């Protein structure tokens, strides 16, 4: 193969290129080394630098909520050696500085409650949180202003957002139990008065055939001014297998003994109910009472009286009363005109 | 005093209608209850044991009615035997009952089979109680605690309501919608007016 370079010039060119590469490598190594030395010398000197921190307020005056503050960040001026500043800037930067409001004086101004906190008084506390001793030279702003609202509390019921589907023949044995069923909500009066319920996170179940016990997170109202006494609640969904039972009951007449005697047809009704298997032997006729009420007004208008089940165990579900309405005859007492 | 027959298929509500009539002053004779009493008599038990054997006695040494009913269900000869044994005695007792209640406006003979045995010919009037089949089945299930298939099996041995209606002087509809008391008052007033 032919190239533009004569065959006898090729080794000379290769030799020159190799020499150049070797010299460049040496140059680069020295360049890096000298730069490093330069940085070390520079960072060994003192600098003044400003670092911005997010701030969090704690120990608000008793019974008050901070509804607003003039600043949410502070700038901290540090006078330190370069190495130390790098540490504060990048290596050990704390996410937030807590500002302690203990002892803050509240003043009333134009119907509002306000407070002023000179940050110079807090310099030592801020320095200790950042981890500096004598390097901290200033804090900006020098004062933070606050607006306060009175803190109210109200007990508000918890509403679980639980949906479920039960397996055939299974039913809810009792209502869904929530522990605690209400919690304390803290915040400005106007806000907490507008809250009817505290909702849980949503959860759904399908084909339930046994008790479900779980912990659900409470959904905090959107406003930052509102806080909750609990973050989670326990939920119990009691589930049992049910079967049908029926009882024949005499129908009692309530408020009889007026000038008319009431005769009812039939005198007995059949109550069909659903009972949990575990309660099957617990339930008997004596736990039920069916009545019709002697009501002359109703009787004038109706041909049948409604049978009311006035007593039955709380742990059964009444499926139907047969018949639901019964017929009657009013018999005038013999001694009445 | 009139002799009134009160009949209807299983679950139609005969007994309830009879109770309403008794409120009006009618004397009610329940043939089923009477038959139960007759079966408890010693002479009757002897005859039944001779025919069916001692195994039809229950633990209390009286006729096991459920077992007897099962035996009669599949044996027409046995059914005729028992009917010929019991029915004449029941009817005789009804005659005695009527004599005893001669001063009452009427005597009601309540029985499931009055038309089938032609006994209605011995009565002055016949009341038939009807109800939709679905409702009758449900009533029997609730009352006797038996399953639907067994109720239907029992129904198959009875005449249909449509077959019985031509024999009745009065039809009372017990479908849970038509007011019963009003129908009974109307029927009773018509009977008394005669």
Short mmCIF file of C-alpha atoms in Angstrom, two decimals:
data_model
loop_
_atom_site.label_atom_id
_atom_site.label_comp_id
_atom_site.label_asym_id
_atom_site.label_seq_id
_atom_site.Cartn_x
_atom_site.Cartn_y
_atom_site.Cartn_z
CA UNK A 1 0.00 0.00 0.00
CA UNK A 2 1.25 3.45 -0.86
CA UNK A 3 1.04 6.54 1.32
CA UNK A 4 2.02 10.17 0.72
CA UNK A 5 5.04 9.78 3.06
CA UNK A 6 8.13 8.19 1.70
CA UNK A 7 8.94 4.84 3.32
CA UNK A 8 12.26 6.07 4.75
CA UNK A 9 10.62 9.03 6.64
CA UNK A 10 8.06 6.95 8.61
CA UNK A 11 10.29 5.82 11.55
CA UNK A 12 11.45 9.40 12.14
CA UNK A 13 7.88 10.65 12.39
CA UNK A 14 6.89 7.90 14.86
CA UNK A 15 9.85 8.74 17.04
CA UNK A 16 8.87 12.43 17.17
CA UNK A 17 5.27 11.62 18.14
CA UNK A 18 6.38 9.34 20.99
CA UNK A 19 8.69 12.03 22.32
CA UNK A 20 5.90 14.58 22.21
CA UNK A 21 3.53 12.31 24.13
CA UNK A 22 6.08 11.63 26.85
CA UNK A 23 6.80 15.33 27.32
CA UNK A 24 3.09 16.19 27.43
CA UNK A 25 2.44 13.60 30.15
CA UNK A 26 5.19 15.01 32.30
CA UNK A 27 3.85 18.52 31.74
CA UNK A 28 0.32 17.46 32.70
CA UNK A 29 1.46 15.75 35.92
CA UNK A 30 3.31 18.85 37.01
CA UNK A 31 0.35 21.04 36.09
CA UNK A 32 -2.00 19.00 38.30
CA UNK A 33 0.47 18.93 41.13
CA UNK A 34 1.07 22.67 41.03
CA UNK A 35 -2.69 23.31 40.88
CA UNK A 36 -3.17 21.15 43.91
CA UNK A 37 -0.49 23.01 45.79
CA UNK A 38 -2.09 26.28 44.72
CA UNK A 39 -5.52 25.17 46.03
CA UNK A 40 -4.02 23.98 49.31
CA UNK A 41 -2.27 27.30 49.81
CA UNK A 42 -5.45 29.21 48.93
CA UNK A 43 -7.70 27.16 51.21
CA UNK A 44 -5.28 27.60 54.07
CA UNK A 45 -6.12 31.29 54.08
CA UNK A 46 -9.11 32.90 55.89
CA UNK A 47 -12.32 33.72 53.99
CA UNK A 48 -15.74 35.12 54.86
CA UNK A 49 -18.66 33.20 53.36
CA UNK A 50 -22.44 33.25 53.72
CA UNK A 51 -24.48 30.03 54.00
CA UNK A 52 -28.29 29.95 53.75
CA UNK A 53 -30.24 27.66 56.09
CA UNK A 54 -33.92 26.77 56.33
CA UNK A 55 -35.34 27.56 59.73
CA UNK A 56 -37.89 25.83 61.93
CA UNK A 57 -39.55 27.41 64.95
CA UNK A 58 -40.13 25.48 68.10
CA UNK A 59 -41.61 26.20 71.52
CA UNK A 60 -44.16 28.69 70.25
CA UNK A 61 -45.83 30.67 73.06
CA UNK A 62 -48.35 28.55 74.94
CA UNK A 63 -51.77 28.39 73.30
CA UNK A 64 -50.56 30.10 70.13
CA UNK A 65 -49.93 29.00 66.55
CA UNK A 66 -47.48 30.78 64.28
CA UNK A 67 -49.67 31.93 61.40
CA UNK A 68 -46.86 33.75 59.62
CA UNK A 69 -43.22 34.80 59.92
CA UNK A 70 -41.17 37.45 58.15
CA UNK A 71 -38.55 34.91 57.06
CA UNK A 72 -38.27 31.21 56.44
CA UNK A 73 -34.51 31.14 55.87
CA UNK A 74 -31.53 32.82 57.51
CA UNK A 75 -28.11 33.67 56.17
CA UNK A 76 -25.19 32.85 58.41
CA UNK A 77 -21.86 34.59 57.84
CA UNK A 78 -18.81 32.47 58.66
CA UNK A 79 -15.21 33.67 58.89
CA UNK A 80 -12.99 30.64 58.63
CA UNK A 81 -10.25 28.94 56.70
CA UNK A 82 -11.16 27.68 53.24
CA UNK A 83 -11.11 24.05 54.29
CA UNK A 84 -13.50 24.74 57.15
CA UNK A 85 -15.88 26.64 54.87
CA UNK A 86 -15.99 23.73 52.41
CA UNK A 87 -16.95 21.50 55.33
CA UNK A 88 -19.84 23.81 56.33
CA UNK A 89 -20.97 24.34 52.76
CA UNK A 90 -20.93 20.83 51.47
CA UNK A 91 -19.86 18.15 53.90
CA UNK A 92 -21.61 18.91 57.17
CA UNK A 93 -24.45 21.18 56.12
CA UNK A 94 -27.40 20.68 58.44
CA UNK A 95 -30.83 20.66 56.71
CA UNK A 96 -32.57 23.05 59.09
CA UNK A 97 -31.80 25.31 62.03
CA UNK A 98 -34.23 25.23 64.91
CA UNK A 99 -35.10 28.59 66.38
CA UNK A 100 -36.28 28.40 69.98
CA UNK A 101 -39.11 30.81 70.76
CA UNK A 102 -39.14 30.20 74.51
CA UNK A 103 -39.76 33.43 76.35
CA UNK A 104 -40.87 35.32 73.23
CA UNK A 105 -42.98 38.29 74.21
CA UNK A 106 -46.33 38.71 72.45
CA UNK A 107 -47.70 42.12 71.72
CA UNK A 108 -51.17 43.04 70.49
CA UNK A 109 -51.14 45.25 67.45
CA UNK A 110 -54.28 46.30 65.57
CA UNK A 111 -56.19 43.26 66.72
CA UNK A 112 -53.39 40.86 65.86
CA UNK A 113 -50.88 39.11 68.03
CA UNK A 114 -47.28 39.65 67.02
CA UNK A 115 -43.79 38.88 68.26
CA UNK A 116 -40.23 39.91 67.38
CA UNK A 117 -37.20 37.75 67.90
CA UNK A 118 -33.71 39.40 67.68
CA UNK A 119 -31.51 36.70 66.15
CA UNK A 120 -28.37 38.14 67.75
CA UNK A 121 -29.66 36.66 71.00
CA UNK A 122 -29.73 33.26 69.29
CA UNK A 123 -26.21 33.34 67.81
CA UNK A 124 -24.74 30.91 70.32
CA UNK A 125 -27.57 28.42 69.81
CA UNK A 126 -27.28 28.69 66.02
CA UNK A 127 -23.50 28.29 66.16
CA UNK A 128 -23.79 25.17 68.27
CA UNK A 129 -26.28 23.62 65.80
CA UNK A 130 -23.95 24.34 62.86
CA UNK A 131 -20.99 23.10 64.86
CA UNK A 132 -18.88 26.27 64.82
CA UNK A 133 -17.31 28.13 67.77
CA UNK A 134 -15.75 31.48 66.97
CA UNK A 135 -16.16 31.35 63.17
CA UNK A 136 -19.72 32.75 63.11
CA UNK A 137 -19.59 36.46 62.47
CA UNK A 138 -23.15 37.47 61.63
CA UNK A 139 -26.72 36.25 61.16
CA UNK A 140 -29.12 37.89 58.74
CA UNK A 141 -31.83 39.07 59.15
CA UNK A 142 -31.14 40.43 62.59
CA UNK A 143 -34.80 40.13 63.63
CA UNK A 144 -37.66 37.78 62.70
CA UNK A 145 -41.24 38.93 63.11
CA UNK A 146 -44.11 36.57 63.82
CA UNK A 147 -47.88 36.66 63.67
CA UNK A 148 -49.77 34.45 66.05
CA UNK A 149 -53.27 32.99 66.24
CA UNK A 150 -54.89 31.53 69.33
CA UNK A 151 -54.62 27.75 69.34
CA UNK A 152 -57.93 25.91 69.85
CA UNK A 153 -58.55 22.21 70.19
CA UNK A 154 -61.61 20.13 69.38
CA UNK A 155 -62.35 16.42 69.48
CA UNK A 156 -63.34 15.30 65.99
CA UNK A 157 -64.60 11.84 64.97
CA UNK A 158 -62.47 9.68 62.72
CA UNK A 159 -64.17 8.40 59.57
CA UNK A 160 -62.54 5.30 58.12
CA UNK A 161 -62.49 5.18 54.33
CA UNK A 162 -62.72 1.43 54.12
CA UNK A 163 -64.70 -0.43 51.49
CA UNK A 164 -65.21 -4.17 51.51
CA UNK A 165 -67.02 -6.99 49.80
CA UNK A 166 -67.96 -10.02 51.83
CA UNK A 167 -67.90 -13.62 50.69
CA UNK A 168 -71.42 -15.06 50.27
CA UNK A 169 -72.94 -16.12 53.65
CA UNK A 170 -70.58 -13.80 55.51
CA UNK A 171 -71.74 -10.60 57.12
CA UNK A 172 -70.44 -7.80 59.28
CA UNK A 173 -70.87 -8.98 62.89
CA UNK A 174 -70.73 -5.48 64.30
CA UNK A 175 -69.97 -2.00 63.05
CA UNK A 176 -66.43 -1.26 61.94
CA UNK A 177 -64.51 -0.43 65.10
CA UNK A 178 -62.03 2.44 65.21
CA UNK A 179 -59.51 2.94 67.97
CA UNK A 180 -59.49 5.79 68.85
CA UNK A 181 -62.80 6.76 67.27
CA UNK A 182 -62.07 10.47 67.68
CA UNK A 183 -58.92 12.53 68.03
CA UNK A 184 -57.94 16.01 69.19
CA UNK A 185 -57.39 18.51 66.41
CA UNK A 186 -55.43 21.67 67.16
CA UNK A 187 -55.49 24.87 65.18
CA UNK A 188 -57.16 28.23 64.66
CA UNK A 189 -60.82 28.23 65.73
CA UNK A 190 -62.11 29.06 62.26
CA UNK A 191 -60.27 26.18 60.68
CA UNK A 192 -61.04 23.45 63.18
CA UNK A 193 -64.70 24.46 63.29
CA UNK A 194 -64.93 23.74 59.58
CA UNK A 195 -63.65 20.17 60.02
CA UNK A 196 -66.43 17.59 60.41
CA UNK A 197 -64.37 14.40 60.24
CA UNK A 198 -60.80 13.30 60.08
CA UNK A 199 -60.56 10.75 57.29
CA UNK A 200 -58.27 7.77 57.12
CA UNK A 201 -56.40 6.72 54.03
CA UNK A 202 -58.48 4.61 51.65
CA UNK A 203 -58.40 0.84 51.85
CA UNK A 204 -60.53 -1.77 50.14
CA UNK A 205 -61.01 -5.50 50.63
CA UNK A 206 -62.75 -8.13 48.56
CA UNK A 207 -64.08 -11.61 49.41
CA UNK A 208 -63.78 -11.06 53.17
CA UNK A 209 -64.37 -14.16 55.26
CA UNK A 210 -62.59 -13.34 58.52
CA UNK A 211 -61.90 -10.42 60.84
CA UNK A 212 -59.60 -7.75 59.49
CA UNK A 213 -57.42 -5.74 61.86
CA UNK A 214 -55.23 -3.01 60.45
CA UNK A 215 -53.67 0.38 61.09
CA UNK A 216 -54.58 3.27 58.84
CA UNK A 217 -52.88 6.61 58.44
CA UNK A 218 -54.96 9.69 59.15
CA UNK A 219 -55.20 12.32 56.46
CA UNK A 220 -54.15 15.66 57.91
CA UNK A 221 -56.16 18.69 56.77
CA UNK A 222 -54.29 20.67 54.15
CA UNK A 223 -53.50 23.73 56.29
CA UNK A 224 -50.12 23.74 58.04
CA UNK A 225 -51.75 25.51 60.95
CA UNK A 226 -53.71 22.39 61.91
CA UNK A 227 -52.18 19.51 63.82
CA UNK A 228 -53.55 16.16 65.02
CA UNK A 229 -53.10 14.35 68.32
CA UNK A 230 -52.73 11.00 66.48
CA UNK A 231 -51.26 10.07 63.13
CA UNK A 232 -52.73 6.58 62.85
CA UNK A 233 -55.78 4.65 64.07
CA UNK A 234 -56.52 0.96 64.46
CA UNK A 235 -59.45 -0.46 62.48
CA UNK A 236 -61.27 -3.74 63.14
CA UNK A 237 -63.75 -5.16 60.61
CA UNK A 238 -65.55 -7.98 62.42
CA UNK A 239 -66.73 -10.66 59.98
CA UNK A 240 -68.68 -13.84 60.76
CA UNK A 241 -70.42 -16.60 58.86
CA UNK A 242 -74.22 -16.34 59.12
CA UNK A 243 -77.07 -18.78 58.80
CA UNK A 244 -80.85 -18.39 58.86
CA UNK A 245 -83.07 -19.16 61.85
CA UNK A 246 -86.76 -18.61 62.30
CA UNK A 247 -88.96 -18.28 65.35
CA UNK A 248 -92.71 -18.28 65.77
CA UNK A 249 -93.68 -15.48 68.12
CA UNK A 250 -96.99 -14.48 69.68
CA UNK A 251 -97.97 -10.94 68.81
CA UNK A 252 -98.63 -8.83 71.89
CA UNK A 253 -101.10 -5.98 71.83
CA UNK A 254 -99.83 -2.73 73.28
CA UNK A 255 -102.20 -0.18 74.87
CA UNK A 256 -105.22 -2.51 74.85
CA UNK A 257 -107.97 -2.32 77.46
CA UNK A 258 -109.89 0.59 76.06
CA UNK A 259 -113.56 0.38 75.22
CA UNK A 260 -112.80 -2.04 72.40
CA UNK A 261 -111.17 -5.43 72.59
CA UNK A 262 -108.73 -6.06 69.78
CA UNK A 263 -108.50 -9.46 68.11
CA UNK A 264 -105.68 -10.02 65.65
CA UNK A 265 -105.28 -12.54 62.83
CA UNK A 266 -102.94 -14.35 62.90
CA UNK A 267 -102.01 -14.23 66.56
CA UNK A 268 -98.48 -15.40 65.80
CA UNK A 269 -95.88 -14.30 63.27
CA UNK A 270 -92.74 -15.95 62.00
CA UNK A 271 -89.54 -14.00 62.40
CA UNK A 272 -86.76 -14.99 60.04
CA UNK A 273 -83.34 -13.78 61.07
CA UNK A 274 -79.73 -14.22 60.18
CA UNK A 275 -77.54 -15.29 63.05
CA UNK A 276 -73.78 -15.79 63.26
CA UNK A 277 -72.80 -19.43 63.59
CA UNK A 278 -71.06 -18.70 66.88
CA UNK A 279 -74.34 -17.29 68.29
CA UNK A 280 -76.60 -20.02 66.91
CA UNK A 281 -77.18 -21.71 70.26
CA UNK A 282 -77.27 -18.41 72.12
CA UNK A 283 -80.45 -17.15 70.54
CA UNK A 284 -83.98 -18.23 71.54
CA UNK A 285 -87.58 -17.07 71.27
CA UNK A 286 -87.56 -15.30 74.63
CA UNK A 287 -85.13 -12.74 73.21
CA UNK A 288 -87.78 -11.48 70.76
CA UNK A 289 -91.02 -9.57 71.21
CA UNK A 290 -93.48 -8.71 68.46
CA UNK A 291 -96.26 -6.20 69.09
CA UNK A 292 -99.05 -4.31 67.42
CA UNK A 293 -100.09 -1.02 68.92
CA UNK A 294 -103.70 -0.24 69.66
CA UNK A 295 -104.09 3.07 67.95
CA UNK A 296 -107.67 4.10 67.22
CA UNK A 297 -106.61 6.67 64.65
CA UNK A 298 -104.61 4.16 62.67
CA UNK A 299 -107.33 1.56 62.97
CA UNK A 300 -109.93 3.82 61.42
CA UNK A 301 -107.75 4.22 58.37
CA UNK A 302 -106.27 0.77 57.97
CA UNK A 303 -107.39 -2.79 57.48
CA UNK A 304 -104.11 -4.20 58.73
CA UNK A 305 -101.77 -3.35 61.59
CA UNK A 306 -98.02 -3.31 61.26
CA UNK A 307 -96.18 -5.84 63.40
CA UNK A 308 -93.26 -4.20 65.17
CA UNK A 309 -90.37 -6.16 66.53
CA UNK A 310 -89.69 -4.22 69.71
CA UNK A 311 -87.18 -6.61 71.18
CA UNK A 312 -84.54 -8.72 69.49
CA UNK A 313 -80.88 -9.47 70.17
CA UNK A 314 -78.46 -6.93 68.80
CA UNK A 315 -76.34 -9.69 67.30
CA UNK A 316 -78.98 -10.93 64.83
CA UNK A 317 -80.04 -9.39 61.54
CA UNK A 318 -83.79 -9.46 61.01
CA UNK A 319 -84.47 -10.73 57.50
CA UNK A 320 -88.28 -10.54 57.53
CA UNK A 321 -91.38 -10.83 59.65
CA UNK A 322 -94.11 -12.95 58.11
CA UNK A 323 -96.69 -11.52 57.81
CA UNK A 324 -95.50 -7.93 58.19
CA UNK A 325 -99.06 -6.68 58.70
CA UNK A 326 -101.90 -8.51 60.35
CA UNK A 327 -105.63 -8.09 60.21
CA UNK A 328 -107.78 -7.25 63.20
CA UNK A 329 -111.29 -6.99 64.56
CA UNK A 330 -112.41 -4.49 67.16
CA UNK A 331 -114.99 -6.00 69.49
CA UNK A 332 -117.02 -3.55 71.51
CA UNK A 333 -117.07 -4.46 75.19
CA UNK A 334 -120.45 -5.81 76.35
CA UNK A 335 -120.88 -3.20 79.13
CA UNK A 336 -120.28 -0.27 76.77
CA UNK A 337 -123.19 1.50 75.10
CA UNK B 1 -127.90 -23.88 62.76
CA UNK B 2 -125.97 -24.33 59.54
CA UNK B 3 -123.14 -26.79 58.97
CA UNK B 4 -120.42 -25.06 57.03
CA UNK B 5 -117.42 -26.78 55.47
CA UNK B 6 -114.14 -24.87 55.43
CA UNK B 7 -111.50 -26.34 53.17
CA UNK B 8 -108.40 -25.38 51.25
CA UNK B 9 -105.12 -26.80 50.15
CA UNK B 10 -102.04 -27.04 52.33
CA UNK B 11 -100.78 -23.61 53.42
CA UNK B 12 -103.92 -21.78 52.25
CA UNK B 13 -104.69 -20.46 55.76
CA UNK B 14 -107.80 -22.45 56.75
CA UNK B 15 -107.05 -22.28 60.47
CA UNK B 16 -106.64 -18.50 60.37
CA UNK B 17 -110.01 -18.12 58.60
CA UNK B 18 -111.59 -20.46 61.17
CA UNK B 19 -110.27 -18.26 63.97
CA UNK B 20 -111.81 -15.18 62.38
CA UNK B 21 -115.17 -16.96 62.09
CA UNK B 22 -114.95 -18.05 65.72
CA UNK B 23 -114.64 -14.37 66.64
CA UNK B 24 -118.02 -13.82 65.00
CA UNK B 25 -119.56 -16.54 67.17
CA UNK B 26 -119.24 -19.57 64.87
CA UNK B 27 -118.34 -22.89 66.49
CA UNK B 28 -115.24 -24.31 64.82
CA UNK B 29 -114.47 -28.02 64.60
CA UNK B 30 -110.92 -28.79 63.49
CA UNK B 31 -110.92 -32.25 61.92
CA UNK B 32 -107.13 -32.52 61.99
CA UNK B 33 -106.97 -31.88 65.74
CA UNK B 34 -109.84 -34.31 66.23
CA UNK B 35 -108.05 -37.00 64.19
CA UNK B 36 -104.94 -36.55 66.35
CA UNK B 37 -107.02 -37.13 69.50
CA UNK B 38 -108.66 -40.22 68.00
CA UNK B 39 -105.28 -41.69 67.06
CA UNK B 40 -104.23 -41.44 70.69
CA UNK B 41 -107.13 -43.68 71.78
CA UNK B 42 -106.01 -47.16 72.83
CA UNK B 43 -108.45 -49.06 70.57
CA UNK B 44 -107.23 -47.09 67.55
CA UNK B 45 -103.59 -47.68 68.39
CA UNK B 46 -104.25 -51.44 68.57
CA UNK B 47 -105.79 -51.44 65.08
CA UNK B 48 -102.92 -49.43 63.61
CA UNK B 49 -100.27 -51.66 65.23
CA UNK B 50 -102.07 -54.75 63.86
CA UNK B 51 -101.90 -53.21 60.35
CA UNK B 52 -98.42 -51.60 60.37
CA UNK B 53 -96.52 -53.31 63.19
CA UNK B 54 -95.28 -52.02 66.54
CA UNK B 55 -92.46 -50.00 64.91
CA UNK B 56 -94.96 -47.18 64.23
CA UNK B 57 -94.93 -46.41 67.95
CA UNK B 58 -92.52 -43.70 69.06
CA UNK B 59 -90.42 -43.60 72.25
CA UNK B 60 -93.45 -42.44 74.24
CA UNK B 61 -95.41 -45.50 73.05
CA UNK B 62 -97.87 -43.53 70.95
CA UNK B 63 -98.35 -43.49 67.19
CA UNK B 64 -95.52 -41.70 65.40
CA UNK B 65 -97.58 -39.50 63.09
CA UNK B 66 -94.64 -38.50 60.92
CA UNK B 67 -93.69 -42.12 60.32
CA UNK B 68 -97.31 -43.05 59.65
CA UNK B 69 -97.61 -40.20 57.15
CA UNK B 70 -94.52 -41.48 55.32
CA UNK B 71 -95.97 -44.99 55.15
CA UNK B 72 -99.30 -43.72 53.83
CA UNK B 73 -97.68 -41.48 51.25
CA UNK B 74 -96.52 -44.37 49.07
CA UNK B 75 -99.24 -46.92 49.89
CA UNK B 76 -102.75 -46.11 48.68
CA UNK B 77 -104.25 -49.22 50.28
CA UNK B 78 -102.83 -48.24 53.63
CA UNK B 79 -104.13 -44.70 53.12
CA UNK B 80 -107.63 -45.98 52.40
CA UNK B 81 -107.42 -48.24 55.43
CA UNK B 82 -106.56 -45.35 57.76
CA UNK B 83 -109.08 -42.99 56.14
CA UNK B 84 -111.86 -45.56 56.58
CA UNK B 85 -110.80 -46.03 60.17
CA UNK B 86 -110.45 -42.40 61.20
CA UNK B 87 -112.86 -40.37 59.05
CA UNK B 88 -116.15 -41.99 60.23
CA UNK B 89 -115.12 -41.36 63.82
CA UNK B 90 -114.18 -37.75 63.08
CA UNK B 91 -117.48 -37.17 61.34
CA UNK B 92 -119.39 -38.77 64.18
CA UNK B 93 -117.64 -36.44 66.56
CA UNK B 94 -118.62 -33.52 64.32
CA UNK B 95 -122.25 -34.59 64.56
CA UNK B 96 -121.96 -34.61 68.34
CA UNK B 97 -120.24 -31.23 68.16
CA UNK B 98 -123.13 -29.78 66.14
CA UNK B 99 -125.65 -31.03 68.67
CA UNK B 100 -123.62 -29.47 71.44
CA UNK B 101 -123.52 -26.11 69.58
CA UNK B 102 -127.08 -26.15 68.30
CA UNK B 103 -127.68 -22.61 69.53
CA UNK B 104 -124.68 -21.12 67.72
CA UNK B 105 -125.30 -19.40 64.36
CA UNK B 106 -123.23 -22.05 62.55
CA UNK B 107 -120.80 -24.93 63.02
CA UNK B 108 -117.71 -24.90 60.86
CA UNK B 109 -116.07 -28.17 59.82
CA UNK B 110 -112.45 -27.39 58.98
CA UNK B 111 -110.66 -30.06 56.93
CA UNK B 112 -108.22 -30.30 54.04
CA UNK B 113 -110.19 -32.98 52.24
CA UNK B 114 -113.92 -32.33 52.10
CA UNK B 115 -114.47 -32.23 48.35
CA UNK B 116 -112.30 -35.26 47.56
CA UNK B 117 -114.28 -37.45 49.98
CA UNK B 118 -117.63 -35.94 48.89
CA UNK B 119 -118.34 -35.04 52.50
CA UNK B 120 -119.42 -31.58 51.32
CA UNK B 121 -122.73 -33.22 50.42
CA UNK B 122 -123.45 -33.57 54.14
CA UNK B 123 -122.83 -29.87 54.75
CA UNK B 124 -125.08 -26.88 54.11
CA UNK B 125 -122.44 -24.61 52.63
CA UNK B 126 -118.79 -24.91 51.58
CA UNK B 127 -116.12 -22.22 51.94
CA UNK B 128 -112.90 -22.65 49.97
CA UNK B 129 -109.74 -20.78 50.97
CA UNK B 130 -107.29 -20.12 48.14
CA UNK B 131 -103.82 -18.63 47.96
CA UNK B 132 -101.08 -18.43 45.31
CA UNK B 133 -98.96 -21.59 45.23
CA UNK B 134 -95.69 -19.72 45.92
CA UNK B 135 -97.17 -18.18 49.05
CA UNK B 136 -98.59 -21.51 50.23
CA UNK B 137 -95.21 -23.20 49.79
CA UNK B 138 -93.47 -20.48 51.81
CA UNK B 139 -96.07 -20.68 54.60
CA UNK B 140 -95.62 -24.45 54.93
CA UNK B 141 -91.82 -24.14 54.88
CA UNK B 142 -92.00 -21.55 57.68
CA UNK B 143 -94.60 -23.49 59.68
CA UNK B 144 -93.42 -27.10 59.35
CA UNK B 145 -89.69 -26.42 58.85
CA UNK B 146 -89.48 -28.65 55.80
CA UNK B 147 -87.89 -28.08 52.42
CA UNK B 148 -89.64 -26.93 49.26
CA UNK B 149 -89.41 -30.31 47.53
CA UNK B 150 -91.28 -32.02 50.36
CA UNK B 151 -94.00 -29.35 50.34
CA UNK B 152 -94.46 -29.80 46.60
CA UNK B 153 -94.62 -33.57 47.08
CA UNK B 154 -97.48 -33.10 49.55
CA UNK B 155 -99.25 -30.70 47.20
CA UNK B 156 -99.19 -33.22 44.38
CA UNK B 157 -101.56 -35.45 46.36
CA UNK B 158 -104.20 -32.72 46.55
CA UNK B 159 -106.67 -31.50 44.01
CA UNK B 160 -105.80 -28.17 42.48
CA UNK B 161 -107.68 -25.05 43.56
CA UNK B 162 -109.18 -24.72 40.08
CA UNK B 163 -110.70 -28.19 40.44
CA UNK B 164 -112.17 -27.34 43.82
CA UNK B 165 -113.66 -23.91 43.06
CA UNK B 166 -116.79 -25.26 41.26
CA UNK B 167 -117.78 -27.09 44.46
CA UNK B 168 -117.50 -24.04 46.71
CA UNK B 169 -120.30 -21.66 47.69
CA UNK B 170 -117.82 -19.05 48.87
CA UNK B 171 -114.17 -18.50 47.95
CA UNK B 172 -111.96 -16.55 50.32
CA UNK B 173 -108.69 -15.34 48.79
CA UNK B 174 -105.85 -15.36 51.30
CA UNK B 175 -103.10 -13.88 49.14
CA UNK B 176 -101.81 -11.37 51.69
CA UNK B 177 -103.31 -8.53 49.65
CA UNK B 178 -107.10 -8.93 49.84
CA UNK B 179 -108.27 -8.06 53.36
CA UNK B 180 -109.32 -11.31 55.06
CA UNK B 181 -111.54 -9.93 57.78
CA UNK B 182 -113.72 -8.05 55.30
CA UNK B 183 -114.15 -11.18 53.15
CA UNK B 184 -115.03 -13.23 56.25
CA UNK B 185 -117.56 -10.62 57.44
CA UNK B 186 -119.21 -10.65 54.01
CA UNK B 187 -119.37 -14.45 53.93
CA UNK B 188 -120.63 -14.70 57.51
CA UNK B 189 -123.33 -12.07 56.92
CA UNK B 190 -124.53 -13.90 53.81
CA UNK B 191 -124.64 -17.22 55.67
CA UNK B 192 -126.53 -15.69 58.60
CA UNK B 193 -128.97 -13.94 56.26
CA UNK B 194 -130.00 -17.31 54.89
#
